[in-house]
Amino acid sequence: MKKKRADNICMMQGNQACARGAMMAGCRFFAGYPITPSSEIAENLALSMPAVGGRFIQMEDEIGAMGAVIGASLTGLKSMTATSGPGFSLKQENIGYAAMAEVPCVVVNVQRGGPSTGMPTFPAQMDVQQARWGSHGDRGVIALSASSAQETFEQTIRAFNLSEKYMMPVILLVDEVVAHSTEKVVLPDPGGIELFNRKQPTESPGEYLPYRETDDGIPVLARFGTGYRYNVTGLCHDETGFPTNNPEKIEKLIRRLTDKIERHRKDITHCHKIMLEDADVAIFAYGSVARSARRAVFLCREAGIKAGLIEPTVLWPFPSDEVLETAEGVKAFVVAEMNLGQMAREVELASKCRVEVHRLNRVDGRLITPQQVVEKVREAL
Amino acid sequence: MFDYLRYIRERNFPHIWCSGCGDGIVLKALIRAVDKLGISRDEMVMVSGIGCSSRTPGYVDINTLHTTHGRAIPFATGVKLANPKLHVIVVTGDGDATAIGGNHYIHAARRNIDLTVLLYNNYIYGMTGGQVSPTTPRGKRASTAPFGNQEPAFNISDLAEAAGASFVARGDVYHAQKLEKLIVKAVQKKGFSVVEILSPCPTAYGRRNRMAHPVKMMEWLRDQTVPVAKWERLSPEEREGKVRTGIIVDVDKVEYTETNDKLIESLKADK
Ligand code: SF4
């Protein structure tokens, strides 16, 4: 029997997988600005977007790209931008706007080393705290992570789903190695992908209040041009969408922007857990470092050391419960990351000092190797 | 009498503007223009940045989007490109559009995307208390130019023309009827249209520059403005200290969203 060619199996780099995921998630608007190592996402979408009636625009700067994405999303299109560290910094004010006005959109940050121009062509994970706190003001944040081209594809789709569901910007953090490594990606049948589209109002325009209190704390924003005339602002606003100085209403709004994430933690957070059941040492790693960590777990086991891995695919909200639960079963944590301990602090906080947290950090633009992880695990024991 | 109530959001009144501010006159001219245009309010989106003028959308009963400082044009670009059928009006000020948002202003003009930009020029940062702006004339005082502005000013309309806008006009609130007509023309024009609107700020600008009384500022507007036709006949010396008003540029150029639509159509046809 002749073997059927599997055209759903391809070789692609992480950035291509991201673009592909966006298209399959129903993204129909991309605005961006060239920046290494993310530009292939824009290049791929420049090619594929118009063919399905979508819009691609290269804006005059990073800030403008973020603004255009918000405008397009309010007009009803699933919208995305992609950037790297310096551009991510520039976008922060408008990311905060999207959080405040509750506009769904996806921001991909292909991380490189910093601060400043830093290392444009080398990987880093130095923006994980920027993703949480980069924009001024208090608000909940959803930031996803991916460690392979396959996962980048899947996480891009998840980013759109979460943004449409929770009405907010969702950040996808990958790093240069994931973005530029070409590897196998198995594409699902388009019909088999579960997609979430933002709710639309069912009441008449006369009764419509964009930021009305809802059971799940998530507003229902009508697409511009559908007969529901309302106001959107970055100022503190009440249920009508107009600015307010009423302290009670302000308090309610600001708390809700955080609570809407806290309340739905279970639906959002996710970790891969490998061989944790009997582990003495738990490795905490994400992104490309998690690939080395997986290998390290097996190398450790071969050497008779009981190591396990907890790999969050959602960095924010931080998987505090999962980390605490893990801390209760192990003797030590090893947190491996390409920064100077940005997530190790979170692991320390979440594990409530039950166990010692050992840090493995690399900031020279090179990957952490499996051997380095194994060594650190030995030290930790 | 013209029924303004049909177009305003009464619940948001009284407005935030100072007495004597020109922005209310622009609001009325804008409402009359919208009425004349006969476009459905559901098909209009007004996008603004930050500043006194950028509070205008809160008072008009259409789709309104009050954005971040300087970024109204990119937000509007997203709205327009996502649905080119919508009429998108940007309301912005001299600081918002030509200082912090200057990059977007020139690039939207270059792109010639079909937006109508109403750029209120009051020569100062009003909302933050009277700091010097890119259009404050040299020598005039501001809270951050207590000895007089040391820098030359931008000519906002010339800037739009040089950057490629297909329609550029200048109006002022002393000539409110004329202003209304300019706004109508600007919205009707396919392409990037700018109406620079001279609107007095007695509070932050006038007080520091010997025009504290709003009437004084209106007289100043009356005396310094010269219609385009008359401007042509003036010698360089006579033009000194004056500004021309009326339609400065009105040319037909390729518009951006139409080009993008055509690309999409051609790719569909290829399939
Ligand atoms: S500060 Fe100036 S521009 Fe602002 S409302 Fe008052 S008068 Fe108008």
PDB file of N, CA and C in Angstrom, chain A residues 53-91:
ATOM      1  N   GLY A  53      -7.443  37.741   3.190  1.00  0.00           N
ATOM      2  CA  GLY A  53      -8.206  38.967   3.447  1.00  0.00           C
ATOM      3  C   GLY A  53      -7.794  39.679   4.718  1.00  0.00           C
ATOM      4  N   GLY A  54      -6.696  39.220   5.321  1.00  0.00           N
ATOM      5  CA  GLY A  54      -6.216  39.869   6.543  1.00  0.00           C
ATOM      6  C   GLY A  54      -5.350  41.074   6.225  1.00  0.00           C
ATOM      7  N   ARG A  55      -4.997  41.809   7.255  1.00  0.00           N
ATOM      8  CA  ARG A  55      -4.235  43.043   7.062  1.00  0.00           C
ATOM      9  C   ARG A  55      -2.866  42.950   7.699  1.00  0.00           C
ATOM     10  N   PHE A  56      -1.873  43.350   6.934  1.00  0.00           N
ATOM     11  CA  PHE A  56      -0.516  43.447   7.458  1.00  0.00           C
ATOM     12  C   PHE A  56      -0.042  44.869   7.247  1.00  0.00           C
ATOM     13  N   ILE A  57       0.521  45.465   8.276  1.00  0.00           N
ATOM     14  CA  ILE A  57       1.096  46.794   8.094  1.00  0.00           C
ATOM     15  C   ILE A  57       2.384  46.916   8.896  1.00  0.00           C
ATOM     16  N   GLN A  58       3.417  47.400   8.230  1.00  0.00           N
ATOM     17  CA  GLN A  58       4.651  47.719   8.959  1.00  0.00           C
ATOM     18  C   GLN A  58       4.554  49.177   9.371  1.00  0.00           C
ATOM     19  N   MET A  59       4.539  49.412  10.665  1.00  0.00           N
ATOM     20  CA  MET A  59       4.349  50.772  11.165  1.00  0.00           C
ATOM     21  C   MET A  59       5.677  51.517  11.263  1.00  0.00           C
ATOM     22  N   GLU A  60       5.585  52.798  11.587  1.00  0.00           N
ATOM     23  CA  GLU A  60       6.781  53.647  11.642  1.00  0.00           C
ATOM     24  C   GLU A  60       7.605  53.413  12.898  1.00  0.00           C
ATOM     25  N   ASP A  61       7.025  52.799  13.900  1.00  0.00           N
ATOM     26  CA  ASP A  61       7.794  52.445  15.096  1.00  0.00           C
ATOM     27  C   ASP A  61       7.019  51.423  15.931  1.00  0.00           C
ATOM     28  N   GLU A  62       7.664  50.950  16.988  1.00  0.00           N
ATOM     29  CA  GLU A  62       7.087  49.906  17.839  1.00  0.00           C
ATOM     30  C   GLU A  62       5.824  50.397  18.548  1.00  0.00           C
ATOM     31  N   ILE A  63       5.855  51.647  18.968  1.00  0.00           N
ATOM     32  CA  ILE A  63       4.731  52.204  19.714  1.00  0.00           C
ATOM     33  C   ILE A  63       3.506  52.266  18.810  1.00  0.00           C
ATOM     34  N   GLY A  64       3.732  52.738  17.590  1.00  0.00           N
ATOM     35  CA  GLY A  64       2.643  52.827  16.627  1.00  0.00           C
ATOM     36  C   GLY A  64       2.072  51.455  16.298  1.00  0.00           C
ATOM     37  N   ALA A  65       2.943  50.452  16.230  1.00  0.00           N
ATOM     38  CA  ALA A  65       2.478  49.096  15.919  1.00  0.00           C
ATOM     39  C   ALA A  65       1.522  48.612  17.003  1.00  0.00           C
ATOM     40  N   MET A  66       1.862  48.877  18.254  1.00  0.00           N
ATOM     41  CA  MET A  66       1.007  48.438  19.361  1.00  0.00           C
ATOM     42  C   MET A  66      -0.328  49.191  19.322  1.00  0.00           C
ATOM     43  N   GLY A  67      -0.280  50.476  18.992  1.00  0.00           N
ATOM     44  CA  GLY A  67      -1.502  51.279  18.897  1.00  0.00           C
ATOM     45  C   GLY A  67      -2.416  50.759  17.801  1.00  0.00           C
ATOM     46  N   ALA A  68      -1.842  50.457  16.639  1.00  0.00           N
ATOM     47  CA  ALA A  68      -2.643  49.977  15.508  1.00  0.00           C
ATOM     48  C   ALA A  68      -3.312  48.651  15.853  1.00  0.00           C
ATOM     49  N   VAL A  69      -2.587  47.795  16.578  1.00  0.00           N
ATOM     50  CA  VAL A  69      -3.127  46.496  16.978  1.00  0.00           C
ATOM     51  C   VAL A  69      -4.368  46.690  17.859  1.00  0.00           C
ATOM     52  N   ILE A  70      -4.301  47.636  18.775  1.00  0.00           N
ATOM     53  CA  ILE A  70      -5.440  47.881  19.668  1.00  0.00           C
ATOM     54  C   ILE A  70      -6.635  48.426  18.879  1.00  0.00           C
ATOM     55  N   GLY A  71      -6.362  49.364  17.979  1.00  0.00           N
ATOM     56  CA  GLY A  71      -7.437  49.932  17.160  1.00  0.00           C
ATOM     57  C   GLY A  71      -8.116  48.863  16.314  1.00  0.00           C
ATOM     58  N   ALA A  72      -7.313  47.987  15.716  1.00  0.00           N
ATOM     59  CA  ALA A  72      -7.869  46.934  14.854  1.00  0.00           C
ATOM     60  C   ALA A  72      -8.672  45.932  15.678  1.00  0.00           C
ATOM     61  N   SER A  73      -8.191  45.638  16.875  1.00  0.00           N
ATOM     62  CA  SER A  73      -8.898  44.676  17.717  1.00  0.00           C
ATOM     63  C   SER A  73     -10.262  45.221  18.131  1.00  0.00           C
ATOM     64  N   LEU A  74     -10.301  46.498  18.487  1.00  0.00           N
ATOM     65  CA  LEU A  74     -11.587  47.099  18.861  1.00  0.00           C
ATOM     66  C   LEU A  74     -12.555  47.086  17.685  1.00  0.00           C
ATOM     67  N   THR A  75     -12.010  47.049  16.481  1.00  0.00           N
ATOM     68  CA  THR A  75     -12.854  47.035  15.293  1.00  0.00           C
ATOM     69  C   THR A  75     -13.202  45.590  14.914  1.00  0.00           C
ATOM     70  N   GLY A  76     -12.723  44.639  15.709  1.00  0.00           N
ATOM     71  CA  GLY A  76     -13.223  43.271  15.569  1.00  0.00           C
ATOM     72  C   GLY A  76     -12.255  42.237  15.045  1.00  0.00           C
ATOM     73  N   LEU A  77     -11.057  42.641  14.635  1.00  0.00           N
ATOM     74  CA  LEU A  77     -10.124  41.653  14.108  1.00  0.00           C
ATOM     75  C   LEU A  77      -9.211  41.129  15.216  1.00  0.00           C
ATOM     76  N   LYS A  78      -8.949  39.823  15.199  1.00  0.00           N
ATOM     77  CA  LYS A  78      -7.942  39.276  16.108  1.00  0.00           C
ATOM     78  C   LYS A  78      -6.598  39.836  15.651  1.00  0.00           C
ATOM     79  N   SER A  79      -5.875  40.443  16.585  1.00  0.00           N
ATOM     80  CA  SER A  79      -4.715  41.243  16.194  1.00  0.00           C
ATOM     81  C   SER A  79      -3.472  40.873  16.983  1.00  0.00           C
ATOM     82  N   MET A  80      -2.339  41.061  16.330  1.00  0.00           N
ATOM     83  CA  MET A  80      -1.076  40.653  16.950  1.00  0.00           C
ATOM     84  C   MET A  80       0.071  41.550  16.526  1.00  0.00           C
ATOM     85  N   THR A  81       1.083  41.628  17.387  1.00  0.00           N
ATOM     86  CA  THR A  81       2.352  42.240  17.022  1.00  0.00           C
ATOM     87  C   THR A  81       3.457  41.340  17.549  1.00  0.00           C
ATOM     88  N   ALA A  82       4.666  41.509  17.021  1.00  0.00           N
ATOM     89  CA  ALA A  82       5.802  40.717  17.500  1.00  0.00           C
ATOM     90  C   ALA A  82       7.012  41.625  17.604  1.00  0.00           C
ATOM     91  N   THR A  83       7.847  41.369  18.602  1.00  0.00           N
ATOM     92  CA  THR A  83       8.981  42.252  18.834  1.00  0.00           C
ATOM     93  C   THR A  83      10.045  41.525  19.632  1.00  0.00           C
ATOM     94  N   SER A  84      11.054  42.284  20.073  1.00  0.00           N
ATOM     95  CA  SER A  84      12.059  41.749  20.985  1.00  0.00           C
ATOM     96  C   SER A  84      12.319  42.812  22.066  1.00  0.00           C
ATOM     97  N   GLY A  85      13.173  42.501  23.032  1.00  0.00           N
ATOM     98  CA  GLY A  85      13.379  43.332  24.224  1.00  0.00           C
ATOM     99  C   GLY A  85      13.216  44.838  24.066  1.00  0.00           C
ATOM    100  N   PRO A  86      14.049  45.504  23.243  1.00  0.00           N
ATOM    101  CA  PRO A  86      13.948  46.958  23.152  1.00  0.00           C
ATOM    102  C   PRO A  86      12.563  47.414  22.667  1.00  0.00           C
ATOM    103  N   GLY A  87      12.017  46.672  21.724  1.00  0.00           N
ATOM    104  CA  GLY A  87      10.692  47.011  21.208  1.00  0.00           C
ATOM    105  C   GLY A  87       9.609  46.735  22.230  1.00  0.00           C
ATOM    106  N   PHE A  88       9.825  45.683  23.020  1.00  0.00           N
ATOM    107  CA  PHE A  88       8.869  45.340  24.081  1.00  0.00           C
ATOM    108  C   PHE A  88       8.804  46.480  25.093  1.00  0.00           C
ATOM    109  N   SER A  89       9.971  47.059  25.395  1.00  0.00           N
ATOM    110  CA  SER A  89      10.000  48.219  26.302  1.00  0.00           C
ATOM    111  C   SER A  89       9.178  49.367  25.718  1.00  0.00           C
ATOM    112  N   LEU A  90       9.360  49.619  24.427  1.00  0.00           N
ATOM    113  CA  LEU A  90       8.641  50.735  23.800  1.00  0.00           C
ATOM    114  C   LEU A  90       7.126  50.512  23.789  1.00  0.00           C
ATOM    115  N   LYS A  91       6.713  49.279  23.727  1.00  0.00           N
ATOM    116  CA  LYS A  91       5.277  48.985  23.633  1.00  0.00           C
ATOM    117  C   LYS A  91       4.566  49.053  24.974  1.00  0.00           C
TER     118      LYS A  91
END
